[in-house]
Amino acid sequence: MVEILKKYRAALVTLLVMLTVAAGFLFFREDIQPFLSMVKSGQAPPALVIGCFLILPMMFFPITALLVLVGIRFDAVAGILIMFMVMPAHLLFSFFVVRTLFRSQLERFARKKKYAIFNIPADRQLGFAFVFMAVPGLPYAVKNYLLPISNIPFREYFLISWLVNSVMGIPFVMLGHAASKWNIQMILILIVLLGAAYFIAQQVRKRYAQMVQSTTDR
């Protein structure tokens, strides 16, 4: 029994998360709906929401909550466009702050935490960067600040980080939009998709661990 639980741990955790989120939406419906109406109304000025999304992620605020907020306030299409336009500012800031001000401090932090992101061979930088940005576990801002110390060129850092983060953010914006319309069917579908994405991410984590080990053994 224990071996079965270990083997299917990722799937079981995914299912548990999905059921918990779905139950939360249904159980706290009466508390959630007034908040959604307030955000959707003029009480949450668009400039304020965009300003929060621009600044707070660079200060380590959880970006998923802000993506849902953007989806609630602006709907799906507009929210996704805003996400694609604002995320480059996060990446530009992170890269140049790390390379000009805090590189040594972040290198010490990465070595202390045993993040094997140093001296990545040039022919493996693209694959490593893609997996590093996609792997779950590290917050959005931490990934943005850590990857530049791997000596990856700016262009590759920017394009890969923008693509991966934006694609991963789309379901959360859509979840916010569905919540603003209180579309239970769409909310449940998105929860299932996010659960599937979480399960896939666990497999990516294994690939990341293999890549780190391979790089370390070189």
XYZ file of C-alpha atoms in Angstrom:
218
model
C 0.000 0.000 0.000
C 2.809 2.386 0.910
C 4.602 1.632 -2.350
C 1.441 2.355 -4.329
C 1.026 5.687 -2.542
C 4.630 6.615 -3.307
C 4.273 5.622 -6.952
C 1.129 7.662 -7.513
C 1.918 10.449 -5.055
C 1.963 13.184 -7.707
C -1.415 12.104 -9.095
C -2.946 11.888 -5.618
C -1.623 15.319 -4.633
C -2.956 16.745 -7.904
C -6.399 15.266 -7.245
C -6.419 16.559 -3.673
C -5.508 20.091 -4.790
C -8.208 20.053 -7.467
C -10.876 18.868 -5.032
C -9.812 21.415 -2.404
C -9.956 24.354 -4.821
C -13.292 23.244 -6.274
C -14.777 22.768 -2.807
C -13.478 26.190 -1.772
C -15.231 27.888 -4.682
C -18.506 26.143 -3.898
C -18.402 26.337 -0.102
C -17.363 30.016 0.082
C -19.538 31.139 -2.811
C -21.493 33.701 -0.787
C -18.261 35.258 0.505
C -16.469 35.246 -2.837
C -19.179 36.786 -5.005
C -19.262 40.224 -3.258
C -15.472 40.469 -3.633
C -15.703 39.593 -7.324
C -18.392 42.236 -7.837
C -16.260 44.851 -6.085
C -13.182 44.093 -8.212
C -15.245 44.031 -11.394
C -16.822 47.399 -10.598
C -15.200 50.818 -10.716
C -14.074 50.416 -7.099
C -10.922 48.748 -8.484
C -9.513 51.298 -10.992
C -7.774 49.652 -13.981
C -4.615 51.698 -13.401
C -4.397 50.435 -9.814
C -4.742 46.785 -10.840
C -2.153 47.154 -13.614
C 0.160 49.059 -11.264
C -0.056 46.258 -8.693
C 0.662 43.687 -11.394
C 3.632 45.730 -12.607
C 5.296 46.322 -9.227
C 4.318 43.624 -6.732
C 5.755 40.544 -8.547
C 9.205 42.148 -8.483
C 8.813 42.338 -4.687
C 8.084 38.579 -4.439
C 4.287 38.903 -4.201
C 2.629 35.699 -5.546
C 1.958 36.330 -9.211
C -0.829 33.747 -9.515
C -3.098 35.815 -7.260
C -2.412 38.894 -9.382
C -3.097 37.004 -12.620
C -6.481 35.914 -11.259
C -7.143 39.525 -10.227
C -6.270 40.758 -13.731
C -8.629 38.171 -15.211
C -11.433 39.287 -12.907
C -10.980 42.979 -13.679
C -10.302 42.868 -17.422
C -11.785 39.576 -18.671
C -9.812 36.874 -20.473
C -8.548 38.427 -23.722
C -7.668 41.832 -22.294
C -6.146 40.222 -19.203
C -3.912 37.943 -21.271
C -2.765 40.886 -23.427
C -1.956 42.888 -20.285
C -0.011 39.943 -18.887
C 2.051 39.606 -22.083
C 2.780 43.349 -22.103
C 3.697 43.709 -18.411
C 5.838 40.607 -17.867
C 8.717 41.953 -20.004
C 9.112 44.778 -17.474
C 9.621 42.202 -14.712
C 12.253 40.399 -16.775
C 14.131 43.543 -17.810
C 14.244 44.753 -14.215
C 15.315 41.363 -12.834
C 18.095 40.793 -15.365
C 19.755 44.174 -15.084
C 19.387 44.426 -11.302
C 21.046 41.034 -10.917
C 23.842 41.684 -13.412
C 24.649 45.180 -12.091
C 23.877 45.141 -8.346
C 23.152 41.858 -6.608
C 24.973 39.139 -8.526
C 27.398 38.163 -5.753
C 24.654 38.030 -3.119
C 22.439 35.873 -5.331
C 25.327 33.570 -6.172
C 25.919 32.978 -2.472
C 22.211 32.332 -1.990
C 22.094 29.874 -4.918
C 25.172 27.994 -3.686
C 23.740 27.814 -0.166
C 20.496 26.366 -1.507
C 22.449 24.090 -3.877
C 20.808 25.386 -7.049
C 23.056 23.978 -9.762
C 22.755 26.849 -12.221
C 26.420 27.758 -12.576
C 28.665 27.038 -15.542
C 25.949 25.603 -17.764
C 27.552 24.567 -21.102
C 26.609 26.901 -23.943
C 25.021 24.090 -25.945
C 22.675 23.290 -23.042
C 21.709 26.763 -21.880
C 18.471 26.955 -23.859
C 17.141 23.605 -22.678
C 18.255 24.238 -19.118
C 16.661 27.706 -19.032
C 13.371 26.362 -20.392
C 13.205 23.567 -17.825
C 14.333 25.857 -14.994
C 11.537 28.355 -15.717
C 8.900 25.644 -16.156
C 9.767 23.499 -13.140
C 7.477 24.008 -10.120
C 8.702 24.803 -6.653
C 10.390 28.181 -6.986
C 8.326 31.407 -7.015
C 8.086 33.499 -10.183
C 10.318 36.313 -8.900
C 12.967 33.936 -7.542
C 13.299 32.251 -10.942
C 13.568 35.624 -12.670
C 16.336 36.722 -10.316
C 18.266 33.437 -10.235
C 18.479 32.534 -13.917
C 20.641 35.557 -14.906
C 23.497 34.345 -12.690
C 23.849 31.267 -14.925
C 25.589 33.489 -17.531
C 22.761 32.994 -20.010
C 22.711 35.790 -22.632
C 19.993 38.392 -22.213
C 18.145 37.546 -25.435
C 17.751 33.874 -24.536
C 16.844 34.723 -20.944
C 14.212 37.212 -22.044
C 12.547 35.155 -24.775
C 12.442 31.875 -22.845
C 11.272 33.464 -19.591
C 8.626 35.550 -21.366
C 7.291 32.571 -23.303
C 7.216 30.092 -20.404
C 5.854 32.479 -17.776
C 3.200 33.886 -20.099
C 1.942 30.489 -21.253
C 1.853 29.243 -17.666
C -0.069 32.371 -16.632
C -2.898 32.063 -19.180
C -4.997 29.533 -17.177
C -4.914 31.778 -14.094
C -6.140 34.801 -16.059
C -8.905 32.653 -17.537
C -9.762 31.378 -14.065
C -10.201 34.968 -12.923
C -12.443 35.704 -15.899
C -14.555 32.595 -15.248
C -14.825 33.511 -11.564
C -15.976 37.044 -12.414
C -18.836 35.554 -14.451
C -19.350 32.862 -11.796
C -19.205 30.267 -14.566
C -18.966 27.156 -12.403
C -18.594 24.826 -15.367
C -15.659 26.811 -16.761
C -14.112 27.143 -13.295
C -14.201 23.374 -12.815
C -12.747 22.777 -16.296
C -9.898 25.174 -15.562
C -9.261 23.532 -12.204
C -8.976 20.178 -13.977
C -6.597 21.697 -16.550
C -4.504 23.283 -13.814
C -4.424 19.951 -12.013
C -3.218 18.248 -15.192
C -0.610 20.982 -15.631
C 0.550 20.431 -12.065
C 0.936 16.709 -12.718
C 2.925 17.392 -15.892
C 5.046 19.882 -13.951
C 5.990 17.132 -11.533
C 7.367 15.163 -14.468
C 9.244 18.283 -15.565
C 10.712 18.467 -12.059
C 12.157 14.974 -12.552
C 13.611 16.041 -15.902
C 15.100 19.098 -14.230
C 16.722 16.949 -11.540
C 18.216 14.694 -14.219
C 19.529 17.688 -16.147
C 21.087 19.189 -13.020
C 22.738 15.875 -12.172
C 24.036 15.480 -15.717
C 25.432 19.011 -15.705
C 27.065 18.505 -12.311
C 28.730 15.276 -13.449
C 30.380 16.935 -16.426
